[in-house]
Amino acid sequence: MTERKVTMHIDWTRCDGRGLCVELLPELLTRDDWGYPVGRGGSEIAIPQNLEYAAQDAAALCPTQALRLHK
Amino acid sequence: MNSVFDQALWAVGRGSGVVAIVLLTLSVLLGIGGRSGRAVFGMPRFAVTLVHRNVSLFSLLFVVVHVVSLFLDPFAQLRLVDFFIPFLGAFKPFWLGLGTIAFDLLVVVTITALLRNRIGPRMFKAVHWLVYAMWPVSVLHAIGNGTNGREPWFLVLAVFCVMAVGGAIAWRLHEDFVEYRNVRRQETR
Amino acid sequence: MTTDQSTVSIRDHVAGPAGTTRLFAAGSADFGSHQAAFGPLPAMDRARLIDELLQSGLDGRGGAGFAAWQKLASVPADGRRPVVVANGAEGEPLSQKDAALLHNAPHLVIDGILIAGRSLGAKELHLFAGAEQLAPVARALKERGEVRIRLHEAPDTFISGEATAVVSAISGSLAVPGDRTKRLTNSGLNGRPTLVHNVETLAHLALISRFGPAWFRSVGTGSSPGSRLITLSGNTAGPRVYEIPTGVRLTEILVSTGVDLHSVRAALVGGYHGTWLAVDQLDARFSKEGLAPVGARTGAGIIMTLGSGSCGLAATADILAYLAGQSARQCGPCINGLPAIASVFARLAYGDTNGKLPQEISRLAALVTGRGSCAHPDGTARLALSALAAFASDVDAHLRGRCEVLR
């Protein structure tokens, strides 16, 4: 089995720091001084397999459609 | 058609209309709450978004029940054209026309919301602003067209809804509305 | 003044210019001088061009330093006709080399666009530069009856030269960077494969196509071959553009251009998004490999010296304030983080002795890095951090209420 590496791309031109993704992925994200998500990888957050569904929810529920998942 | 069935249609038509107004109001409140970026109504932010979506879909469901039951009801004299083109109604054409407008706007807003990821945030947002026209128009339609529209219990309900949405809009316009507003430089482009 | 074209004898094979003066070897901006110095436009196909660029070792001269052959090779040969964009937008206040090139050797840049375009079978050719630079290019295009290259005016903003901003501007939108999930070489202007090269890169490409990789490598070092344009400025002299062999030591560059090393306190290398080097680091070679050990990059070939009478922290604070103002105001961490860095840095530079300021600058710099759709926050953070390192002893002095320079 080859390991699929899922990453979550943050489109900063869209992100408005509403905080939904941080609630859904507290293991990976925190909020910076101004409420925008911070995670290891900056704009490309590596998603471990056990958090893939949570990441899909975050991408689907982001109010500004700033998140995209890609393998 | 027997009269019991007609009576039932009439009751369903009115009842679903009232429920739809309440759900639309709730949906607007949840939408504004969600836009603030805060965890409102004791729910996490993502839950506010989910509840907003589900309440909105239910309100559309009740609106559909409302118009279909009245379409089938002979007394309401609703025609298919009244679903899409306002002010052509046989009975109270002005107040019915407001209902037509609200219905059409609700359909457009719902479709664009469901296709949000296809049409992109700009288009979605622009269309979603129509809710601020759709909601007052639907309330006016309920008061003006509804059989119970001017009865005290409904007027109390309507006043309650208007005050809730009015308060939410006042909060929306306040400069501290958005979470982190006081530490952010300004809104993004 | 210019020679009548008909009287200039044009040889089929002209030898490459000897010495370091290559891009400006024609001596004059007119087409006759250009043809006399460099000869006619060479025939070139895609595979051969990529191969010659690979052998030459030419890297991009716009700032990122991406290998020229690699960018060309990453344009897919899938039947879609690509777009070639020459990027002459020079929003960096410390850089003037693209302007100098477009004013003095516009035909070499045009050659580069035409060769790249022809070898890729391009559908469209564009040149993007400030209004003042478009004038000499327009004259040059008229002179040779060339109508395929479309000119676009770049606004005078710091980030207008960022590749996605360039493509956005040419497509009729604002010259601001976009979110990048696909490479421009795969999906750029109107979705077409788009090759965006700096104008100097294209001018070198035009020379390599004529005179070959071996000629290109006859100056410079093995790992950083060829010549490159630099803009040198400092407290004493305004910006001047030089063509130098890549890999020369910074001290050599300064001395040979008449700078008294004793009057230099530090140098900013790579521009406003660059790195401060203390005076003892200036023996580094001006190339990718030479600057890597001291944490610097060539960028767009910018060196600014700081005179011994100037405070490096104050100079940095002023640059940071400028950079914060040049945010495209699209990305939250940049909109908020850059003014925060600038403001904390200004406190350190101008009298606040709170010992936590350097730590806070480092924290904010780390916070914005990698969190924008372009490298503006990263570059700004790099500048702030490098100032803390290069002027470390002065930071201590400032925290004691003094300044090493201004007493």
XYZ file of C-alpha atoms in Angstrom:
667
model
C 0.000 0.000 0.000
C 1.381 3.332 -0.958
C 0.597 6.099 1.449
C -1.562 8.848 -0.006
C -0.516 12.219 1.215
C -3.454 14.571 1.531
C -2.721 18.236 1.933
C -5.087 21.123 2.568
C -4.342 24.271 0.632
C -5.305 27.606 2.179
C -6.185 30.307 -0.342
C -5.219 33.385 1.659
C -6.836 35.710 -0.872
C -10.166 34.182 0.203
C -9.584 33.312 3.861
C -11.434 35.639 6.203
C -10.392 33.988 9.463
C -13.857 32.863 10.493
C -12.446 30.001 12.561
C -14.570 27.049 11.383
C -11.559 25.088 10.156
C -9.795 25.586 13.473
C -12.801 24.132 15.301
C -12.938 21.139 12.970
C -9.173 20.513 12.927
C -8.001 21.534 16.414
C -5.209 18.951 16.147
C -3.673 20.810 13.206
C -4.728 24.421 13.381
C -4.750 27.314 15.808
C -5.685 30.957 15.264
C -3.108 33.717 14.923
C -3.262 37.149 16.573
C -5.933 38.213 14.056
C -8.000 35.026 13.923
C -6.523 33.459 10.782
C -5.630 29.761 10.819
C -2.052 28.749 11.605
C -0.715 25.280 10.994
C 2.516 23.551 10.151
C 3.174 24.067 6.463
C 1.781 27.591 6.160
C -0.405 27.377 3.062
C -0.166 23.607 2.566
C -1.270 21.746 5.669
C -0.424 18.023 5.679
C -3.490 16.015 6.699
C -2.926 12.696 8.497
C -5.227 9.877 7.433
C -7.303 9.905 10.628
C -8.225 13.567 10.069
C -9.180 13.306 6.406
C -12.919 13.401 7.079
C -12.558 16.372 9.398
C -10.521 18.122 6.705
C -13.217 17.377 4.135
C -15.791 18.930 6.468
C -13.587 21.962 6.957
C -13.209 22.440 3.196
C -16.945 21.954 2.613
C -18.052 24.259 5.422
C -15.501 27.057 4.974
C -17.732 30.117 4.530
C -15.340 31.725 2.054
C -14.351 28.558 0.180
C -10.714 29.166 1.018
C -9.778 25.523 1.577
C -9.032 22.849 -1.001
C -7.866 19.311 -0.437
C -5.539 17.601 -2.840
C -3.615 14.383 -2.886
C -63.279 17.301 -4.752
C -64.797 16.874 -1.354
C -64.909 19.731 1.031
C -62.907 17.964 3.744
C -59.969 17.686 1.386
C -60.340 21.332 0.433
C -60.424 22.277 4.094
C -57.304 20.244 4.747
C -55.463 21.885 1.844
C -56.469 25.281 3.085
C -55.261 24.532 6.611
C -51.985 23.065 5.369
C -51.468 26.033 3.063
C -51.901 28.531 5.868
C -50.025 26.557 8.503
C -47.031 25.847 6.320
C -46.854 29.529 5.430
C -46.657 30.533 9.072
C -44.028 27.882 9.802
C -42.040 29.022 6.768
C -41.954 32.620 8.081
C -40.652 31.421 11.437
C -37.996 29.205 9.821
C -36.902 31.944 7.410
C -36.498 34.290 10.352
C -34.463 31.707 12.215
C -32.348 31.127 9.122
C -31.615 34.852 8.729
C -30.616 35.066 12.397
C -28.309 32.060 12.052
C -26.853 33.450 8.831
C -26.033 36.801 10.423
C -24.689 35.035 13.510
C -22.465 32.849 11.361
C -21.178 35.856 9.416
C -19.885 37.371 12.636
C -17.363 34.544 12.875
C -18.349 34.052 16.494
C -19.669 30.979 18.237
C -23.238 32.263 18.649
C -26.351 30.656 20.200
C -24.120 28.449 22.329
C -22.956 26.491 19.301
C -19.543 26.118 17.699
C -19.078 28.053 14.463
C -19.310 25.061 12.164
C -22.551 24.011 13.886
C -24.046 27.464 13.292
C -23.266 27.040 9.599
C -24.774 23.565 9.476
C -27.927 24.562 11.357
C -28.276 27.646 9.152
C -28.127 25.425 6.077
C -30.612 22.885 7.404
C -33.095 25.457 8.699
C -32.912 27.205 5.315
C -33.636 23.981 3.457
C -36.553 23.254 5.778
C -37.948 26.730 5.243
C -37.847 26.123 1.482
C -39.588 22.794 2.040
C -42.391 24.504 3.956
C -42.656 27.215 1.317
C -43.024 24.503 -1.327
C -45.747 22.794 0.723
C -47.355 26.222 1.143
C -47.521 27.052 -2.563
C -48.351 23.536 -3.767
C -51.229 23.105 -1.318
C -52.637 26.487 -2.251
C -52.175 25.682 -5.936
C -54.311 22.595 -5.463
C -56.821 24.487 -3.365
C -59.627 25.863 -5.591
C -60.437 28.722 -3.257
C -56.963 30.300 -3.472
C -57.292 30.546 -7.292
C -53.511 30.187 -7.653
C -52.249 29.563 -11.178
C -48.880 28.243 -12.331
C -47.919 31.660 -13.706
C -48.276 33.113 -10.182
C -45.291 31.025 -9.089
C -42.986 32.954 -11.369
C -44.511 36.274 -12.410
C -45.734 38.638 -9.694
C -48.879 40.787 -9.588
C -50.963 38.708 -12.013
C -52.977 36.965 -9.301
C -56.760 36.735 -9.402
C -57.091 37.331 -5.656
C -55.250 40.165 -3.840
C -52.764 40.481 -6.718
C -50.427 42.902 -4.911
C -49.973 40.818 -1.755
C -49.796 37.593 -3.750
C -47.195 39.237 -5.996
C -44.977 39.842 -2.984
C -45.219 36.137 -2.251
C -44.221 35.361 -5.819
C -41.176 37.628 -5.523
C -40.142 36.091 -2.218
C -40.598 32.570 -3.606
C -38.499 33.273 -6.698
C -35.749 34.923 -4.652
C -35.721 32.009 -2.220
C -35.354 29.524 -5.073
C -32.468 31.479 -6.601
C -30.732 31.945 -3.232
C -31.084 28.249 -2.409
C -29.806 27.050 -5.776
C -26.753 29.337 -5.648
C -26.089 28.296 -2.048
C -26.158 24.630 -2.980
C -23.895 25.301 -5.979
C -21.576 27.503 -3.878
C -18.474 25.490 -4.669
C -19.190 25.568 -8.402
C -20.034 29.226 -8.885
C -17.376 30.671 -6.580
C -17.614 32.963 -3.567
C -18.258 36.244 -5.407
C -21.366 35.121 -7.240
C -22.612 33.247 -4.172
C -22.208 36.275 -1.965
C -23.805 38.694 -4.422
C -26.905 36.499 -4.778
C -27.058 35.718 -1.064
C -27.458 39.427 -0.294
C -30.908 39.139 -1.930
C -32.056 37.547 1.331
C -32.212 41.028 2.822
C -34.922 41.781 0.226
C -36.546 38.342 0.294
C -37.166 38.200 4.030
C -39.062 41.528 4.474
C -41.056 40.863 1.298
C -42.112 37.467 2.606
C -43.201 38.980 5.945
C -45.249 41.657 4.154
C -46.808 38.938 2.003
C -47.771 36.981 5.124
C -49.416 39.993 6.757
C -51.144 41.247 3.635
C -52.195 37.987 2.020
C -52.628 35.659 4.935
C -56.085 34.752 6.172
C -54.765 35.133 9.706
C -52.375 37.887 8.645
C -54.023 40.617 10.664
C -55.064 38.588 13.644
C -53.359 39.598 16.894
C -51.537 36.315 17.469
C -49.915 36.483 14.030
C -49.104 40.160 14.330
C -47.400 39.482 17.661
C -45.402 36.729 15.986
C -44.533 39.038 13.077
C -43.461 41.847 15.400
C -41.303 39.378 17.293
C -39.650 38.216 14.042
C -39.099 41.789 12.833
C -37.547 42.793 16.127
C -35.236 39.780 16.127
C -34.024 40.356 12.569
C -33.869 44.109 13.092
C -31.710 43.581 16.160
C -29.471 41.186 14.269
C -29.051 43.677 11.417
C -28.240 46.452 13.877
C -25.565 44.179 15.352
C -24.390 43.312 11.825
C -23.873 47.010 11.099
C -22.037 47.637 14.351
C -18.298 48.031 13.898
C -17.459 45.320 16.419
C -19.662 42.792 14.609
C -16.854 40.617 13.200
C -14.785 38.632 15.652
C -11.220 40.022 15.916
C -12.469 43.259 14.309
C -10.792 45.311 17.033
C -7.353 43.830 16.311
C -7.598 43.570 12.516
C -6.369 46.388 10.332
C -9.344 46.367 7.996
C -11.518 44.062 5.989
C -9.811 42.275 3.140
C -10.456 43.298 -0.444
C 23.525 60.034 -34.442
C 22.503 56.511 -35.276
C 24.055 54.862 -38.267
C 21.933 54.487 -41.358
C 20.875 50.861 -41.398
C 21.776 50.293 -45.052
C 25.396 51.234 -44.504
C 25.933 48.694 -41.745
C 27.364 45.469 -43.032
C 25.772 42.577 -41.218
C 27.789 39.409 -41.050
C 26.093 36.063 -40.852
C 28.257 35.019 -37.985
C 29.250 37.553 -35.431
C 31.522 36.531 -32.587
C 30.079 36.871 -29.108
C 31.126 39.969 -27.255
C 34.403 39.491 -25.408
C 34.720 40.526 -21.768
C 31.919 41.162 -19.314
C 30.035 43.832 -21.218
C 27.624 41.604 -23.053
C 24.074 42.839 -22.757
C 25.179 46.396 -23.464
C 27.775 45.417 -26.106
C 25.848 47.104 -28.912
C 26.659 50.431 -27.308
C 23.477 51.991 -28.602
C 19.799 51.174 -28.485
C 19.178 51.330 -32.244
C 18.557 48.297 -34.408
C 21.605 48.873 -36.661
C 24.035 48.828 -33.751
C 22.250 45.810 -32.341
C 22.552 43.845 -35.571
C 26.157 44.876 -36.071
C 27.088 43.707 -32.594
C 25.054 40.529 -32.353
C 24.146 39.486 -35.892
C 20.764 38.234 -37.100
C 18.158 36.344 -35.122
C 19.245 32.686 -34.945
C 17.023 29.763 -35.883
C 16.073 27.775 -32.808
C 13.745 24.948 -31.911
C 12.320 24.008 -28.539
C 14.510 20.986 -27.802
C 17.720 22.745 -28.789
C 16.859 25.882 -26.833
C 16.125 23.883 -23.686
C 19.367 21.958 -24.150
C 21.465 25.076 -24.679
C 19.912 26.784 -21.655
C 20.556 23.665 -19.578
C 24.193 23.592 -20.636
C 24.597 27.317 -20.118
C 23.312 27.161 -16.523
C 21.322 30.380 -16.937
C 19.062 31.087 -13.978
C 16.176 33.533 -13.803
C 17.147 37.122 -13.145
C 13.857 38.383 -11.768
C 14.528 37.376 -8.190
C 13.484 33.774 -7.671
C 16.477 32.417 -9.594
C 14.648 29.435 -11.075
C 16.676 27.618 -13.756
C 15.721 29.082 -17.139
C 15.743 25.731 -18.959
C 13.489 24.149 -16.350
C 10.820 26.798 -16.668
C 10.891 26.447 -20.453
C 10.793 22.658 -20.233
C 7.815 22.749 -17.868
C 5.657 24.357 -20.579
C 3.689 21.274 -21.682
C 3.980 20.298 -25.340
C 0.363 19.156 -25.390
C -0.847 21.064 -28.421
C -2.049 24.119 -26.504
C -0.220 27.145 -27.876
C 1.521 28.932 -25.007
C 1.941 32.578 -24.129
C 5.324 34.221 -23.579
C 5.522 37.169 -21.189
C 8.602 39.319 -20.755
C 8.491 40.750 -17.257
C 10.136 44.149 -16.959
C 8.051 45.388 -14.033
C 10.526 46.615 -11.483
C 8.520 47.652 -8.440
C 11.534 47.208 -6.166
C 12.771 50.759 -5.497
C 16.398 49.580 -5.257
C 16.391 47.941 -8.694
C 16.918 49.732 -11.968
C 18.616 47.081 -14.058
C 15.523 46.127 -16.063
C 14.909 49.777 -16.862
C 18.555 50.182 -17.895
C 18.297 47.115 -20.103
C 15.051 48.186 -21.771
C 16.428 51.670 -22.425
C 19.840 50.610 -23.690
C 19.320 47.193 -25.251
C 15.609 46.813 -26.053
C 16.373 44.779 -29.190
C 18.106 42.070 -27.189
C 15.004 41.654 -25.019
C 12.805 41.617 -28.115
C 15.098 38.953 -29.624
C 14.706 36.873 -26.476
C 10.901 37.121 -26.623
C 10.866 36.185 -30.319
C 13.252 33.235 -29.881
C 11.362 31.859 -26.875
C 8.046 32.442 -28.638
C 9.160 30.849 -31.886
C 10.690 27.800 -30.231
C 7.511 27.185 -28.207
C 5.125 27.971 -31.056
C 3.604 30.694 -28.892
C 0.211 32.168 -29.685
C 0.801 35.460 -27.919
C 3.834 37.538 -26.942
C 3.623 40.179 -24.236
C 5.922 42.618 -22.533
C 5.007 44.105 -19.159
C 6.932 47.093 -17.836
C 6.565 50.563 -16.379
C 5.369 53.363 -18.691
C 8.823 54.933 -18.964
C 10.351 51.644 -20.063
C 7.649 50.923 -22.646
C 8.634 53.984 -24.693
C 12.075 52.699 -25.795
C 10.618 49.251 -26.442
C 7.842 50.697 -28.577
C 10.456 52.647 -30.557
C 12.535 49.510 -31.041
C 9.531 47.473 -32.167
C 8.596 50.146 -34.693
C 12.181 50.273 -35.936
C 12.154 46.601 -36.880
C 8.507 46.493 -37.960
C 7.663 43.993 -35.250
C 3.951 43.946 -34.396
C 3.481 40.627 -32.635
C 4.630 41.751 -29.190
C 1.938 43.490 -27.158
C 3.019 46.033 -24.569
C 1.358 46.414 -21.179
C 1.968 49.123 -18.618
C 2.936 47.978 -15.126
C 1.706 50.048 -12.186
C 4.342 51.460 -9.874
C 3.778 49.075 -6.975
C 6.229 46.782 -5.227
C 4.437 43.522 -6.019
C 3.385 44.311 -9.629
C 6.260 42.179 -10.946
C 5.199 39.007 -9.144
C 4.475 36.484 -11.891
C 0.800 35.877 -11.088
C 0.279 39.627 -10.672
C 1.786 40.121 -14.144
C -0.561 37.568 -15.685
C -3.508 39.080 -13.820
C -2.647 42.570 -15.084
C -2.254 41.420 -18.702
C -5.632 39.699 -18.509
C -7.169 43.052 -17.618
C -7.483 42.659 -13.845
C -5.507 44.292 -11.062
C -1.755 43.675 -10.894
C -2.049 41.738 -7.646
C -0.849 38.188 -6.955
C -3.321 35.341 -7.151
C -3.658 32.110 -5.262
C -1.343 29.592 -6.854
C -2.285 25.953 -7.016
C -1.263 25.375 -10.615
C 1.942 26.423 -12.267
C 1.661 29.321 -14.689
C 3.547 27.248 -17.235
C 0.586 24.878 -17.168
C -2.289 27.288 -16.666
C -1.620 31.005 -16.854
C -3.027 33.787 -19.025
C -6.626 32.793 -19.886
C -5.740 29.236 -18.885
C -2.992 28.919 -21.488
C 0.491 27.644 -20.635
C 2.352 30.834 -19.828
C 6.086 31.386 -19.688
C 6.923 34.463 -17.634
C 10.584 35.386 -17.817
C 12.374 38.434 -16.554
C 13.595 40.710 -19.372
C 17.251 40.190 -18.431
C 16.782 36.415 -18.536
C 15.357 36.775 -22.056
C 18.248 39.009 -23.137
C 20.738 36.360 -21.966
C 18.632 33.746 -23.743
C 19.005 35.747 -26.959
C 22.792 35.747 -26.554
C 23.041 32.061 -25.632
C 20.951 31.181 -28.700
C 23.497 32.981 -30.857
C 26.841 32.312 -29.240
C 26.211 29.086 -27.354
C 26.576 27.819 -23.789
C 30.385 27.644 -23.905
C 30.592 31.333 -24.715
C 28.102 32.115 -21.920
C 30.195 30.152 -19.445
C 33.410 31.926 -20.422
C 32.748 34.444 -17.651
C 31.451 33.792 -14.152
C 32.002 30.697 -12.071
C 31.291 27.056 -12.866
C 28.216 26.859 -10.691
C 27.042 30.398 -11.440
C 28.080 31.094 -14.990
C 27.672 34.180 -17.152
C 27.299 37.820 -16.444
C 24.483 39.522 -14.611
C 23.132 42.977 -14.102
C 23.256 44.494 -10.656
C 21.931 47.708 -9.228
C 24.306 49.205 -6.725
C 23.197 51.985 -4.446
C 24.211 53.417 -1.134
C 24.148 56.384 1.117
C 26.684 58.201 -0.982
C 25.662 57.432 -4.540
C 22.340 56.933 -6.260
C 21.473 53.646 -7.919
C 23.818 52.597 -10.741
C 23.543 49.548 -12.943
C 26.571 47.363 -13.722
C 27.090 44.173 -15.658
C 29.364 41.894 -13.644
C 30.628 38.326 -13.941
C 28.564 36.202 -11.572
C 30.449 34.998 -8.501
C 32.619 38.054 -7.897
C 33.116 38.879 -4.233
C 30.902 41.659 -2.857
C 33.993 43.508 -1.646
C 35.450 43.378 -5.179
C 32.229 44.773 -6.601
C 32.236 47.610 -4.115
C 35.909 48.473 -4.497
C 35.862 48.291 -8.289
C 32.925 50.689 -8.406
C 34.737 53.171 -6.230
C 33.158 52.473 -2.843
C 35.455 53.046 0.134
C 34.990 49.900 2.242
C 35.789 51.804 5.435
C 32.726 53.916 4.889
C 30.470 50.849 4.707
C 28.708 49.574 7.811
C 26.672 46.828 6.175
C 25.054 45.929 2.858
C 21.529 44.932 1.969
C 21.778 42.159 -0.614
C 18.841 41.053 -2.774
C 16.676 44.119 -2.258
C 13.926 44.990 0.187
C 13.048 41.305 0.411
C 16.722 40.548 0.935
C 19.255 40.118 3.661
C 21.476 42.500 5.598
C 25.112 41.428 5.645
C 27.483 42.794 8.263
C 30.728 44.231 6.951
C 32.679 41.065 7.824
C 30.347 39.001 5.617
C 31.016 41.063 2.512
C 33.746 38.794 1.179
C 30.989 36.408 0.104
C 30.703 35.820 -3.619
C 27.705 37.321 -5.393
C 26.111 34.093 -6.593
C 23.556 31.595 -5.348
C 26.232 29.334 -3.844
C 28.381 32.176 -2.585
C 25.569 33.886 -0.706
C 23.918 30.758 0.697
C 26.369 30.362 3.634
C 25.567 33.889 4.842
C 21.833 33.320 4.364
C 21.447 35.693 1.445
C 20.283 35.435 -2.161
C 21.089 37.411 -5.258
C 17.425 38.285 -5.791
C 17.134 40.695 -8.671
C 20.810 41.633 -8.333
C 20.553 44.372 -5.761
C 23.255 45.639 -3.423
C 22.662 48.628 -1.200
C 25.419 49.755 1.104
C 24.722 51.331 4.461
C 27.155 54.079 5.328
C 29.037 53.908 8.621
C 27.106 56.946 9.816
C 23.696 55.359 9.401
C 21.682 53.269 11.825
C 20.819 49.903 10.306
C 17.807 49.457 12.550
C 16.345 52.807 11.556
C 16.970 52.049 7.882
C 15.256 48.675 8.284
C 12.301 50.179 10.156
C 11.733 52.593 7.282
C 11.888 49.823 4.674
C 9.515 47.663 6.728
C 7.022 50.516 6.933
C 7.203 50.875 3.151
C 6.758 47.119 2.610
C 3.787 46.974 4.990
C 2.161 49.687 2.906
C 2.817 47.741 -0.286
C 0.699 44.750 0.733
C -1.911 43.981 -1.919
C -4.400 43.776 0.973
C -5.636 40.370 -0.003
C -4.288 38.022 2.648
C -5.075 38.449 6.357
C -1.637 37.526 7.750
C 0.008 40.060 5.394
C -2.514 42.876 5.939
C -2.204 42.558 9.703
C 1.187 40.990 10.257
C 3.365 43.320 8.180
C 2.207 46.538 9.875
C 2.661 44.760 13.218
C 6.259 43.828 12.357
C 6.934 47.333 11.064
C 5.492 48.958 14.148
C 7.366 46.777 16.661
C 10.572 47.240 14.656
C 10.082 51.012 14.633
C 9.768 50.961 18.419
C 13.097 49.123 18.644
C 14.750 51.465 16.162
C 13.411 54.710 17.592
C 13.882 54.594 21.321
C 11.691 51.960 23.025
C 13.963 49.921 25.309
C 11.524 47.107 26.083
C 13.709 43.983 26.103
C 10.985 41.817 24.614
C 10.873 43.681 21.293
C 13.426 41.515 19.399
C 11.611 38.374 20.544
C 8.292 39.815 19.395
C 9.760 40.722 15.982
C 11.027 37.150 15.601
C 7.660 35.735 16.641
C 5.732 37.903 14.174
C 8.222 37.175 11.389
C 7.764 33.445 11.900
C 3.995 33.906 12.090
C 3.613 35.549 8.660
C 6.167 33.407 6.829
C 4.590 31.049 4.304
C 1.122 32.445 4.941
C 0.362 34.510 1.882
C -0.448 33.873 -1.751
C 2.863 35.497 -2.730
C 6.250 35.824 -1.040
C 5.702 39.384 0.185
C 5.249 38.398 3.851
C 8.168 35.951 3.639
C 10.491 38.549 2.133
C 9.482 41.184 4.653
C 10.023 38.761 7.531
C 13.422 37.799 6.098
C 14.515 41.437 6.039
C 13.458 42.002 9.659
C 15.184 38.867 10.930
C 18.371 39.550 8.991
C 18.541 43.043 10.474
C 18.320 41.600 13.999
C 21.237 39.299 13.130
C 23.447 41.728 11.199
C 22.958 44.549 13.693
C 22.840 42.326 16.798
C 25.208 44.484 18.834
C 23.281 47.604 17.864
C 20.054 45.904 18.997
C 21.660 45.518 22.410
C 22.720 49.152 22.353
C 19.193 50.255 21.447
C 17.779 48.216 24.316
C 20.133 50.145 26.619
C 18.813 53.391 25.225
C 21.750 54.055 22.905
C 22.637 53.606 19.262
C 26.007 52.508 17.919
C 25.878 55.128 15.209
C 23.751 58.055 16.282
C 24.836 59.050 19.739
